[in-house]
Short mmCIF file of C-alpha atoms and ligand atoms in Angstrom, two decimals:
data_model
loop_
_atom_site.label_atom_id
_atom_site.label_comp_id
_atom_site.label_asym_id
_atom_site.label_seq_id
_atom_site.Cartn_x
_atom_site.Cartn_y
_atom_site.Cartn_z
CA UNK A 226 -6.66 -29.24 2.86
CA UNK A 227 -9.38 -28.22 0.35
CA UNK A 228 -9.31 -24.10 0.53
CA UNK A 229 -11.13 -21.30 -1.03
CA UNK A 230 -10.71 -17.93 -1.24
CA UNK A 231 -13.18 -15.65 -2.26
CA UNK A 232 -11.96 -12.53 -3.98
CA UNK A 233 -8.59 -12.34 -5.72
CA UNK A 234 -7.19 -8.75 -4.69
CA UNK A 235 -3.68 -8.84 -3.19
CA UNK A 236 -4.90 -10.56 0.01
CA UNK A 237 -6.98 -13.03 -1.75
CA UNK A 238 -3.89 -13.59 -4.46
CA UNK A 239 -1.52 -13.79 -2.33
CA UNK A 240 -3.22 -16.08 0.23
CA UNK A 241 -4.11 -18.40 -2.18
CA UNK A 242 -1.01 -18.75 -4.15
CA UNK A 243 0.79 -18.72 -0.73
CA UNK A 244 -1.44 -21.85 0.63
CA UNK A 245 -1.01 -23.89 -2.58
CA UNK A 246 2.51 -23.55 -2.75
CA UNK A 247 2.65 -24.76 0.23
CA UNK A 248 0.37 -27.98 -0.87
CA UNK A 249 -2.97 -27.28 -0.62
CA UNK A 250 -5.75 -27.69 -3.14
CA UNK A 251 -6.85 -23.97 -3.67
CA UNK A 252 -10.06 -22.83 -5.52
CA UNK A 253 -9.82 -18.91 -5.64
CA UNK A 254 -13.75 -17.28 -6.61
CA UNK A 255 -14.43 -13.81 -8.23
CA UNK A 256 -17.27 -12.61 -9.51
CA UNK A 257 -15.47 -10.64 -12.34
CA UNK A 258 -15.60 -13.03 -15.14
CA UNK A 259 -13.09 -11.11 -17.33
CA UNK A 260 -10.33 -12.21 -15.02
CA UNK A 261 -10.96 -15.97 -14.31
CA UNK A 262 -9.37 -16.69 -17.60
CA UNK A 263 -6.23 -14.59 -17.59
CA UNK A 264 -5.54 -15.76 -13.70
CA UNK A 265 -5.81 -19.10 -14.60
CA UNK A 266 -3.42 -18.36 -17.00
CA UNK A 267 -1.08 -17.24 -14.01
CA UNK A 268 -1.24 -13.71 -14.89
CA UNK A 269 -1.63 -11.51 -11.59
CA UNK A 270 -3.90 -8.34 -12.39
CA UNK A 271 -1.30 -6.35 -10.52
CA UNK A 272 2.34 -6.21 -10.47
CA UNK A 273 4.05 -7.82 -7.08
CA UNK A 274 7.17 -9.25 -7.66
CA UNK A 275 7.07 -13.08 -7.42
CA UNK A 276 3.38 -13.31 -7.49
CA UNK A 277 2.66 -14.59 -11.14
CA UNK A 278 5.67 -17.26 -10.81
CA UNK A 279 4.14 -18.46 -8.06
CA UNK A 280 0.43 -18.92 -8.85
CA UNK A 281 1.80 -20.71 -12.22
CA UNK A 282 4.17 -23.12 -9.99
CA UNK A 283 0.43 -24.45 -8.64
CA UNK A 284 -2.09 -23.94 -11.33
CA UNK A 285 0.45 -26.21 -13.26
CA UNK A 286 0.55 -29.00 -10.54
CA UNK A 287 -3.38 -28.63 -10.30
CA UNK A 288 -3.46 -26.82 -6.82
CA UNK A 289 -4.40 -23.82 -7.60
CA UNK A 290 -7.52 -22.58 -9.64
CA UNK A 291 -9.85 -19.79 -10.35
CA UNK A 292 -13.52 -19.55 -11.12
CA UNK A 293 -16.59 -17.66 -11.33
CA UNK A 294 -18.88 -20.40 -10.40
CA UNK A 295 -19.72 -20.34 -6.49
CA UNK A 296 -21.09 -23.80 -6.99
CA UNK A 297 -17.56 -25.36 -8.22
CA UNK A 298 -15.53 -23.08 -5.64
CA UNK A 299 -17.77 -24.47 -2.67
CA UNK A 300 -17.33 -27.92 -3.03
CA UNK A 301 -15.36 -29.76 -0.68
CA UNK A 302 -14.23 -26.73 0.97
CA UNK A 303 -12.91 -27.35 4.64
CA UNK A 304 -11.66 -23.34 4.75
CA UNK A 305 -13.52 -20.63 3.15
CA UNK A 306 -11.23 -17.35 3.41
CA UNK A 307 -13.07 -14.45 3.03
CA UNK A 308 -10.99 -11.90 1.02
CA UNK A 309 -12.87 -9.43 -0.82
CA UNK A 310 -12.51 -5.91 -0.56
CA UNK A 311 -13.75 -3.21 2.21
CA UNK A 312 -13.47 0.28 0.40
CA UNK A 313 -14.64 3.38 1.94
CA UNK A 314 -17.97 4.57 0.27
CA UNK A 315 -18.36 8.24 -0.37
CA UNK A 316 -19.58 8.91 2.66
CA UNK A 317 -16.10 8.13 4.18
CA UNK A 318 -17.80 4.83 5.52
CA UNK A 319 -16.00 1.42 5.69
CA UNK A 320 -18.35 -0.62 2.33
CA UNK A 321 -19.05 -3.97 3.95
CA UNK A 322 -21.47 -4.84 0.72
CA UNK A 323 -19.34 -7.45 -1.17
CA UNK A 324 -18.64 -9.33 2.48
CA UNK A 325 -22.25 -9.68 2.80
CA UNK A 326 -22.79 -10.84 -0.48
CA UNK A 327 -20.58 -13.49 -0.03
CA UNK A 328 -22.18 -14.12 3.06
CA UNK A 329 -25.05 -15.10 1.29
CA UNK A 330 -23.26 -17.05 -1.28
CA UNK A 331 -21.85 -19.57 1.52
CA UNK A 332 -25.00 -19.43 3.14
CA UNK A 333 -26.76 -21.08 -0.38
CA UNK A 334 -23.74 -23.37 -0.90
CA UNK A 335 -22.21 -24.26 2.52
CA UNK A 336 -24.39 -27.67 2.24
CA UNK A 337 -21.98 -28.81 -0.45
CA UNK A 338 -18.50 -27.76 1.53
CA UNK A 339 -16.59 -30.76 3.82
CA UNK A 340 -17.99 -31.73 6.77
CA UNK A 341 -17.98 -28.63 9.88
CA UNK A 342 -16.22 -25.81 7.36
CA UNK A 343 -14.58 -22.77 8.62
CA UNK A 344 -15.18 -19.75 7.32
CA UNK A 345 -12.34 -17.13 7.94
CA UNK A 346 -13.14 -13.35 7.23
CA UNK A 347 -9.28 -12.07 6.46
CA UNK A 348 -10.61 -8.85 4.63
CA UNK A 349 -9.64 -6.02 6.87
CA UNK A 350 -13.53 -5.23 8.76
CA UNK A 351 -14.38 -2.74 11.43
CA UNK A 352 -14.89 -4.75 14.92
CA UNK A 353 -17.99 -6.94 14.88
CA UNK A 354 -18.21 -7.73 11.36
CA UNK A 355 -16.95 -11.13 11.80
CA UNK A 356 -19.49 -11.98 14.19
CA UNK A 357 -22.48 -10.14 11.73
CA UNK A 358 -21.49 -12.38 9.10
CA UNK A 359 -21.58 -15.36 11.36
CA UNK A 360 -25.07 -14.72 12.05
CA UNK A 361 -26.26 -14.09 8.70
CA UNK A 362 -25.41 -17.89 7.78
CA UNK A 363 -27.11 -20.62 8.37
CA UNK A 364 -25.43 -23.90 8.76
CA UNK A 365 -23.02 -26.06 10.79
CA UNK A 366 -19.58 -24.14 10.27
CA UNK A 367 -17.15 -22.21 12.57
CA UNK A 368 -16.07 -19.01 12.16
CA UNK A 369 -12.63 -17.09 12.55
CA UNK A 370 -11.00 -13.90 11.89
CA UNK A 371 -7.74 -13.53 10.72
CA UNK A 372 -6.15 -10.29 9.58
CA UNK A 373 -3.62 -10.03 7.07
CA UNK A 374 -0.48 -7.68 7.33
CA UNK A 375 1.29 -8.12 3.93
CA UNK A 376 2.75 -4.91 2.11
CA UNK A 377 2.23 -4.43 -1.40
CA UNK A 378 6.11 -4.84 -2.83
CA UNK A 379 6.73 -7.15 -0.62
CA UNK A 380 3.67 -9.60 -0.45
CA UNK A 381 5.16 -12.91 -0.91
CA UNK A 382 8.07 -12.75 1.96
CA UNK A 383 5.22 -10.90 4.13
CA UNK A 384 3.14 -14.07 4.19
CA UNK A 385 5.72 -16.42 4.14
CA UNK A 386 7.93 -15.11 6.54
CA UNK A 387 5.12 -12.88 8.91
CA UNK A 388 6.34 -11.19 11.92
CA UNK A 389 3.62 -12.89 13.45
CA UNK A 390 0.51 -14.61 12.89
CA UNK A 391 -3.10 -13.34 14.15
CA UNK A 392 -6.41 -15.41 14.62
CA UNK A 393 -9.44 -14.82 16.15
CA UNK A 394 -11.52 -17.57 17.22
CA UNK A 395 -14.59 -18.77 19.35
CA UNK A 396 -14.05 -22.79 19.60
CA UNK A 397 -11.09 -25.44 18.94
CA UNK A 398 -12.18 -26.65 15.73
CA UNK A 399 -11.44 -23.37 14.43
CA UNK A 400 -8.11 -23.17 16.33
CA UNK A 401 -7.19 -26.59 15.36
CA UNK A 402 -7.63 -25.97 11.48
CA UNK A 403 -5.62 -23.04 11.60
CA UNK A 404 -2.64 -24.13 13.07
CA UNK A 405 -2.24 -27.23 10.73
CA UNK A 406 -3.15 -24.19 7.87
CA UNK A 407 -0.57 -21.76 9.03
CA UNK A 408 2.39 -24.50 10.49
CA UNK A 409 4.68 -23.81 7.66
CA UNK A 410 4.69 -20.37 8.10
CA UNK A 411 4.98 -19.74 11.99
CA UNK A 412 7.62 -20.99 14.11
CA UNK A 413 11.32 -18.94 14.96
CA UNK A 414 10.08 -16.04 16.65
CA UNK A 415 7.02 -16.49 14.57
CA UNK A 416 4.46 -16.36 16.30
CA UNK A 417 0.59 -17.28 16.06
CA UNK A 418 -1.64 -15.70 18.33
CA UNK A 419 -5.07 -16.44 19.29
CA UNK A 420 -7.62 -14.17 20.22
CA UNK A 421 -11.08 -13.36 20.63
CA UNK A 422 -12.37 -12.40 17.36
CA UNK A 423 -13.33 -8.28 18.51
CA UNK A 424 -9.39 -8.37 19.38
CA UNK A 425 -8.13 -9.97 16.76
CA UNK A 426 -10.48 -7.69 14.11
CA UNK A 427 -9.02 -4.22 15.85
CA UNK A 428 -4.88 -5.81 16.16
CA UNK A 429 -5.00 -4.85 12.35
CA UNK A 430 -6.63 -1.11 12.33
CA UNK A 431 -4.34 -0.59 15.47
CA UNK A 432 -1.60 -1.72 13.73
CA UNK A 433 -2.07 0.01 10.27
CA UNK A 434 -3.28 3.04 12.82
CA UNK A 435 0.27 2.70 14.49
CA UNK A 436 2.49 2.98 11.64
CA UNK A 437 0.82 5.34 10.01
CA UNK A 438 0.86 7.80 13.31
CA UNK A 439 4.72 6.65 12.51
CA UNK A 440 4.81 8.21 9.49
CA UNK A 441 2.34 11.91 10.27
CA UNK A 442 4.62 12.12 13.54
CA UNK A 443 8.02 11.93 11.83
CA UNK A 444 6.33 14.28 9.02
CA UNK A 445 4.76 16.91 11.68
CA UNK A 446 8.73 17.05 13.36
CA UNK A 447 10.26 17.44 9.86
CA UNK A 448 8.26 20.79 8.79
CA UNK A 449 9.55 22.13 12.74
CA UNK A 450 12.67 21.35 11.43
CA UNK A 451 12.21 23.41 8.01
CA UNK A 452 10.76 26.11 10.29
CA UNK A 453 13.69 26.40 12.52
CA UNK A 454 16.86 25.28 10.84
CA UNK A 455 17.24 21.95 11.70
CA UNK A 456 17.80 18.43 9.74
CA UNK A 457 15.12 15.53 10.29
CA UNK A 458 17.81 13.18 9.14
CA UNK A 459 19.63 14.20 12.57
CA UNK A 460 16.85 14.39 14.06
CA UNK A 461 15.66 10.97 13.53
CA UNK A 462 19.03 9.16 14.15
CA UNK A 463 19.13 10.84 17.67
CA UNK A 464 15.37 10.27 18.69
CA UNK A 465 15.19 6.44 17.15
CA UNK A 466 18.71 5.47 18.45
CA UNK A 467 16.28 5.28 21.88
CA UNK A 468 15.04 1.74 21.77
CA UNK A 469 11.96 2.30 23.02
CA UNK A 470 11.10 4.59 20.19
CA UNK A 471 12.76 2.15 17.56
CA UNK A 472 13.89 3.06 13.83
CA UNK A 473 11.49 1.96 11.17
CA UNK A 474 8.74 3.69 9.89
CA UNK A 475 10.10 7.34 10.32
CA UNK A 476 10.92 8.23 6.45
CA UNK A 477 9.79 11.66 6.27
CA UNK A 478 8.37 12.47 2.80
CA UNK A 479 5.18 13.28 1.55
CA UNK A 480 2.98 10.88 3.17
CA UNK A 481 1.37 7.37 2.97
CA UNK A 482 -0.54 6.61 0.42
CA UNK A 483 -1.85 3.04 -1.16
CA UNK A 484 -5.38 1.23 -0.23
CA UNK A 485 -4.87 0.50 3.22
CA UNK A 486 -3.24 3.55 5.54
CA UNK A 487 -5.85 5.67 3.99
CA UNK A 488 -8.53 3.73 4.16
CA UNK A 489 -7.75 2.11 8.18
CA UNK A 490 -7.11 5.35 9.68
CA UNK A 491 -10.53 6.40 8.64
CA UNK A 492 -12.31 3.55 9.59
CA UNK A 493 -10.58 4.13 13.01
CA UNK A 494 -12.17 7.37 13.02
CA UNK A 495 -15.11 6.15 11.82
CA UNK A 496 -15.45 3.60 14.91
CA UNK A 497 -14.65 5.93 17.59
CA UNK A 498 -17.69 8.59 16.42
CA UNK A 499 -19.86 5.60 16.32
CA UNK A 500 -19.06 4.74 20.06
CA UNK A 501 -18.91 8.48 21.06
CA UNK A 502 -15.26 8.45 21.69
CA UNK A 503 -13.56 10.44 19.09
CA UNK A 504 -10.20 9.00 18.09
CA UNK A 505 -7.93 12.31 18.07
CA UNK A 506 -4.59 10.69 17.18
CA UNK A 507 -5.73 9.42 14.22
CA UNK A 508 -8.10 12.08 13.18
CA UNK A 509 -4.61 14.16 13.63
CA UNK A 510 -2.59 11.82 11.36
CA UNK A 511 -5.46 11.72 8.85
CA UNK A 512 -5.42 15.19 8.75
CA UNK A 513 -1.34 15.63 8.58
CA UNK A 514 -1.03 13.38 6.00
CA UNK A 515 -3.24 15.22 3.89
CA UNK A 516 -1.66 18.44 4.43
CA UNK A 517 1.48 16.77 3.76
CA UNK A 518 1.13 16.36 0.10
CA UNK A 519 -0.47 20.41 0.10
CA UNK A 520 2.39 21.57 1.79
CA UNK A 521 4.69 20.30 -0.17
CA UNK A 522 2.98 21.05 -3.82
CA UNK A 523 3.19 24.68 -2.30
CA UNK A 524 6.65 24.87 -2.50
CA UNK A 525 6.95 24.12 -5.83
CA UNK A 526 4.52 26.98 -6.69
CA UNK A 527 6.17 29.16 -4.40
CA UNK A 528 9.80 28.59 -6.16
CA UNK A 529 7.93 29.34 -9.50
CA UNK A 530 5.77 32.41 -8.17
CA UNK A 531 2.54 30.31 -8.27
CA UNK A 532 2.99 30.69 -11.78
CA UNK A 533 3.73 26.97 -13.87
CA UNK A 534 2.67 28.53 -17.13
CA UNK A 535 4.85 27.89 -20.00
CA UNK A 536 6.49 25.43 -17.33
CA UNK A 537 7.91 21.91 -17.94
CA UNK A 538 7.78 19.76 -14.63
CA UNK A 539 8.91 16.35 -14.67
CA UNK A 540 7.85 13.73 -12.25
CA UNK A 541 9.84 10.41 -11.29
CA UNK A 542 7.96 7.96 -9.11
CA UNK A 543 3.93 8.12 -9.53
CA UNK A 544 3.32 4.89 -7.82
CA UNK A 545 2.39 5.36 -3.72
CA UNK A 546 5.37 3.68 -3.33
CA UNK A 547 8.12 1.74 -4.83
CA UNK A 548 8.37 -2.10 -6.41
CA UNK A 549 3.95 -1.92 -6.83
CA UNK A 550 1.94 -0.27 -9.82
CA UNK A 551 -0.70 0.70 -7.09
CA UNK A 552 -1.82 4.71 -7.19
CA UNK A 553 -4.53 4.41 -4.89
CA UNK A 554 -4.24 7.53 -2.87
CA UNK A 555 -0.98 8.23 -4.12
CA UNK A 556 0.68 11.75 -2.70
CA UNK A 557 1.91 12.12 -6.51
CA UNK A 558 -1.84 12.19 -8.00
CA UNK A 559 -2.79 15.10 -6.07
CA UNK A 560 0.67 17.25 -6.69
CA UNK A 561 0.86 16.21 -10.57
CA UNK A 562 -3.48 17.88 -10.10
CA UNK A 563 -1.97 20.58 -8.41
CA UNK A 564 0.87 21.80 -11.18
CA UNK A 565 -1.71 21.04 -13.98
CA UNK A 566 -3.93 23.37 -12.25
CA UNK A 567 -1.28 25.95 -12.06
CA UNK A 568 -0.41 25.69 -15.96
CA UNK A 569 2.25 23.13 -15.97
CA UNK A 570 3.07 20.51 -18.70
CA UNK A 571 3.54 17.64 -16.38
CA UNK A 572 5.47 14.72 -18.00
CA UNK A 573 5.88 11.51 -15.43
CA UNK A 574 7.40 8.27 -15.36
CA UNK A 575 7.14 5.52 -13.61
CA UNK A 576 8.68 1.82 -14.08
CA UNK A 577 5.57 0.26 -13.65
CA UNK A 578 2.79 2.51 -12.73
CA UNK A 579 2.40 4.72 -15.56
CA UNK A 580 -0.56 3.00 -16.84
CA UNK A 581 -2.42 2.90 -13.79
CA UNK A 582 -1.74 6.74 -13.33
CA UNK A 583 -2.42 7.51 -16.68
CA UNK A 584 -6.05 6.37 -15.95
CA UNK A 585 -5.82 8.94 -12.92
CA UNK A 586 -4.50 11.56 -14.07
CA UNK A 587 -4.76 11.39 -17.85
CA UNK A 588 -3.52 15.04 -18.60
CA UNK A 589 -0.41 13.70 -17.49
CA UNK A 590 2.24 12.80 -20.49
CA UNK A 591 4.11 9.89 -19.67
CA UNK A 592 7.41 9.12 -20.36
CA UNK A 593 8.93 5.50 -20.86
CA UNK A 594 12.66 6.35 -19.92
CA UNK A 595 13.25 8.48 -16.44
CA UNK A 596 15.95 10.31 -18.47
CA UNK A 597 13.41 11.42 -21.52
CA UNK A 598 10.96 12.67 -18.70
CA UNK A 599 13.53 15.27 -17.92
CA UNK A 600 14.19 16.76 -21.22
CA UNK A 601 14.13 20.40 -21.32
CA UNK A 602 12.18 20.62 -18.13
CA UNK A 603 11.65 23.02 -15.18
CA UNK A 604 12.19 20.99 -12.37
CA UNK A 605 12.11 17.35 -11.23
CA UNK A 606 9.67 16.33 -8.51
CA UNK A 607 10.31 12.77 -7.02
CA UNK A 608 7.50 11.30 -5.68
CA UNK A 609 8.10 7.24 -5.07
CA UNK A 610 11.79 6.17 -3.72
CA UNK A 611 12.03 3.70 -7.05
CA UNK A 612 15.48 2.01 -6.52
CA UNK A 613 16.40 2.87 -10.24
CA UNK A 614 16.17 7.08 -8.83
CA UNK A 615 18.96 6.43 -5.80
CA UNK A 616 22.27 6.64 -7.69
CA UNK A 617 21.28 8.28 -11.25
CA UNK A 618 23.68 10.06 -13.59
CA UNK A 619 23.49 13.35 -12.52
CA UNK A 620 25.63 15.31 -14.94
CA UNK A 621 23.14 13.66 -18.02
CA UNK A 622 20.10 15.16 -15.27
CA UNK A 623 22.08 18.85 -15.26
CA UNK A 624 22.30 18.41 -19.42
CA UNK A 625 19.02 17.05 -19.62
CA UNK A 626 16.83 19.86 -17.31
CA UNK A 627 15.96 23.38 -18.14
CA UNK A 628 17.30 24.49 -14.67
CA UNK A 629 18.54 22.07 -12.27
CA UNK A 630 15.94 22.08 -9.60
CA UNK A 631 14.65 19.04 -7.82
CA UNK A 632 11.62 18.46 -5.48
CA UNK A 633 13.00 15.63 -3.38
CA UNK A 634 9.28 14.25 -1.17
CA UNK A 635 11.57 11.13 -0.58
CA UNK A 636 15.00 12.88 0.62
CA UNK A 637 16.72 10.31 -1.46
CA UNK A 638 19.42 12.12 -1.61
CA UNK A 639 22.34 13.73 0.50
CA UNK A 640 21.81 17.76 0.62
CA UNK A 641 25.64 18.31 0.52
CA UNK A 642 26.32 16.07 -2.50
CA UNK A 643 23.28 18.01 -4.29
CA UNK A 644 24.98 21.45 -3.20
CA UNK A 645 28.41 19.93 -5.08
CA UNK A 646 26.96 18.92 -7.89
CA UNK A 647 25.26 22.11 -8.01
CA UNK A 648 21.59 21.49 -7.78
CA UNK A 649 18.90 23.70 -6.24
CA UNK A 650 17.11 20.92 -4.03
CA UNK A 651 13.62 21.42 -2.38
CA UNK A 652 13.77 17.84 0.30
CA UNK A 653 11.48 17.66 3.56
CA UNK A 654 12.89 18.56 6.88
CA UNK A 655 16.13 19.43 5.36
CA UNK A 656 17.40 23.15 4.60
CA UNK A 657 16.91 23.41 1.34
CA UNK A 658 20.17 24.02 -0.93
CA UNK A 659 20.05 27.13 -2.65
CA UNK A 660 22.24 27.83 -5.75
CA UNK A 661 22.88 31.76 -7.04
CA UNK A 662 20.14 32.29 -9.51
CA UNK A 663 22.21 33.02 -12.48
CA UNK A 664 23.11 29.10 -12.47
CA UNK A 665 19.35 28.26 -12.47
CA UNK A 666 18.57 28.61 -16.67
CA UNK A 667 20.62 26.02 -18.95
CA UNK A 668 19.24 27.07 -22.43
C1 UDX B 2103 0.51 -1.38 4.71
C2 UDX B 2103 1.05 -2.12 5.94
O1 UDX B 2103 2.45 -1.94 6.00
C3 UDX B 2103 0.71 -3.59 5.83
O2 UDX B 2103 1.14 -4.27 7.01
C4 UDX B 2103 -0.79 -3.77 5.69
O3 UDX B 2103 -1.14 -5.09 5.54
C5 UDX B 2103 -1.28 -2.97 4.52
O4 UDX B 2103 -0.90 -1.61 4.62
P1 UDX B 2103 1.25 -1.03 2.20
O5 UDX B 2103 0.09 -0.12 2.10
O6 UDX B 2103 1.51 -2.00 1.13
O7 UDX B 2103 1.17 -1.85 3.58
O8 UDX B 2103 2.53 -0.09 2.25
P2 UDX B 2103 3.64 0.37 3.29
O9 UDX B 2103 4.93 -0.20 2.87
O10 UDX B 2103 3.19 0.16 4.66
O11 UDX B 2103 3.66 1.95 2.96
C6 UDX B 2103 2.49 2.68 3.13
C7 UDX B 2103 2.74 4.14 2.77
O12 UDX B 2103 3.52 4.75 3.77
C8 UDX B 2103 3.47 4.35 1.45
O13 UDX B 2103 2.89 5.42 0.77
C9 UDX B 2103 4.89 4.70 1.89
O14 UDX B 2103 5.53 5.55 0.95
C10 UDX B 2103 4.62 5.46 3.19
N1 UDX B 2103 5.73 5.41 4.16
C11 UDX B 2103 6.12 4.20 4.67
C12 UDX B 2103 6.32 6.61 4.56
O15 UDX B 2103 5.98 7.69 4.09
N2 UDX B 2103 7.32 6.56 5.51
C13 UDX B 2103 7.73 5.38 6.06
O16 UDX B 2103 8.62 5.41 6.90
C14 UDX B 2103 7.13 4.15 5.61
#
């Protein structure tokens, strides 16, 4: 099938590389110019393990390509996927501008596409945009929503191997060209659903709305448990050994970050004030998970006296999470603001976002070994659960820091082995291990 995708985010990427691997002729379109060249190149603008492979794989046996030119990415189409991005504006809105713009686009160009073409809108849209951009198109096409639920890290097996697959459609053309699309993908317990489109548009904010009220719930029991001496990680294994409540999605830390958790649960929020029925869950997890990141930047200050001057803090992990080089909304850009506020030297690393931090949060030095980051410093403050930070060599980390104090927001490790190896260690939902203060200074 001839297939293009407008916009080359991760959902656009992915999607495309994904469809011509699996034999497809795929034109991706973006208006940024600077980009065409290097993607045609097979370079992904991002890290995402896999990714860059993949696109080459096609782009070498002419099924994938990338242009600029609406014209060229139009012609023959018999799928237009609609994958640009939906930010929130400053006014905390959900930005539909660049879906209307291409709305336009197909609108000029949909004379040269193949036949009855079907425009799919898989960029995540509050309920009823699908049908707005129907009607702002003229032509014979048919339209379909379909939401996509791949996690940054882990793109490639997301979309390959989905948990299930979601459509929204209005006639059997539509329903028809998916299925042939989306055959190699479904099947075993993989399912692909059809819906109306309102259903199918809200099946991703309720599910990005559900695992984030995952995450604020697990985090809102974890601080009771700081508050009254008990351990989240015993906790959890009692409360999620009940099937009904189920295990994943509880890792208390401090809180979701990345483009999409942030982003959804406001545009939840957003829909239920414009249909006068407040959404109080998530306004509640919105909330939480801001407080989250506070919170925990507090104790830091507090174990220094809300005093970081002349202090050395080093922080491992400054992507939202691990195996991406994404900060967007990253818990570790507002602590590392936080301690720079408070007269700390903040020195980070991270495997692969340091650049994309830097950019952030440029007072920030960056370090390009996790072991050079800690070099004479304060504390450690882990912020992303990088694999590389599970087992490290904890007598060089004693040598290496000023005092051995870490700020665990991913309770990577186990609070007994840290009280053995004699570390004061700050985790969430844990007691904290406290060492006799004379131990604290290693000059
Ligand atoms: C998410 C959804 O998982 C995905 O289905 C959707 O398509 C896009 O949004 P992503 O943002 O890539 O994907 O990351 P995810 O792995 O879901 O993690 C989101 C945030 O939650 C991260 O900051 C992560 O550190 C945090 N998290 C996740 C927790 O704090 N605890 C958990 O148990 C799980």
């Amino acid at each position: 099938m001839n297939i293009t995708v407008v916009g080359t985010g991760y959902v656009g990427l992915v999607t495309g590389a994904c469809f011509a691997n699996a034999g497809n002729k795929v034109t991706c379109l973006d208006s940024d110019s600077q980009k065409i060249e290097s993607l045609n190149r097979g370079e992904a603008p991002f890290f995402e393990p896999g990714l860059s492979e993949l696109m080459t794989r096609s782009i070498e046996a002419e099924r994938l390509q990338f242009t600029d030119n609406p014209a060229t990415a139009y012609e023959q189409a018999n799928v237009i996927f609609i994958c640009v991005g939906t930010p929130t504006d400053d006014g905390g809105k959900c930005d539909l501008s660049q879906i209307k713009s291409v709305a336009c686009d197909i609108s000029t160009y949909i004379h040269q596409c193949n036949d009855t073409p079907l425009i799919v809108v898989k960029s995540t849209v509050p309920v009823g945009t699908t049908q707005s951009v129907a009607s702002t198109i003229e032509g014979n096409f048919s339209i379909a929503n379909n939401p996509e639920f791949l996690r940054e890290g882990n793109a490639l097996d997301d979309f390959m191997r989905p948990d299930r697959v979601v459509c929204g459609v209005e006639d059997e053309h539509a329903q028809e060209v998916l299925q042939q699309l989306y055959a190699p993908f479904v099947g075993q317990g993989r399912p692909l659903l059809f819906f109306d489109i309102q259903s199918s548009e809200m099946v991703k904010y309720a599910s990005n709305a559900m695992l984030a009220c995952k995450i604020s719930f697990i985090n809102e029991i974890a601080s009771l448990c700081e508050r009254n001496g008990a351990d989240i990680d015993h906790v959890r294994t009692g409360m999620c050994a009940d099937s009904r409540i189920g295990n994943q999605f509880f890792n208390p830390g401090i809180g979701y970050g990345g483009s999409c958790f942030p982003k959804d649960t406001l545009a939840v929020m957003e829909m239920g004030e414009d249909t006068n029925a407040p959404c109080l869950v998530n306004t509640a997890v919105h909330e939480l998970n801001q407080r989250q990141r506070v919170w925990f930047a507090k104790r830091i200050l507090d174990h220094f006296e809300n005093n970081l001057t002349g202090k050395k803090i080093a922080m491992w992990g400054l992507a939202f999470k691990p195996r991406t080089d994404d900060v967007r909304d990253a818990p570790s850009i507002d602590i590392a603001k936080t301690l720079l506020d408070a007269g700390a030297e903040v020195i980070g690393f991270d495997p692969e976002a340091w650049e994309t931090f830097q950019s952030e949060v440029p007072d920030v030095t960056i370090a390009m070994d996790m072991y050079a980051a800690l070099d004479q410093a304060d504390a450690v403050v882990i912020c992303t659960e990088w694999a590389e930070f599970s087992a490290p060599d904890f007598s060089r980390v004693l040598s290496l820091l000023r005092a051995p104090v870490i700020f665990d927001g991913r309770n990577m490790y186990p609070c007994s082995e840290m009280e053995k190896l004699g570390f004061n260690y700050y985790s969430v939902g844990r007691p904290t291990v406290k060492i006799c203060p004379s131990l604290l200074i290693n000059t």
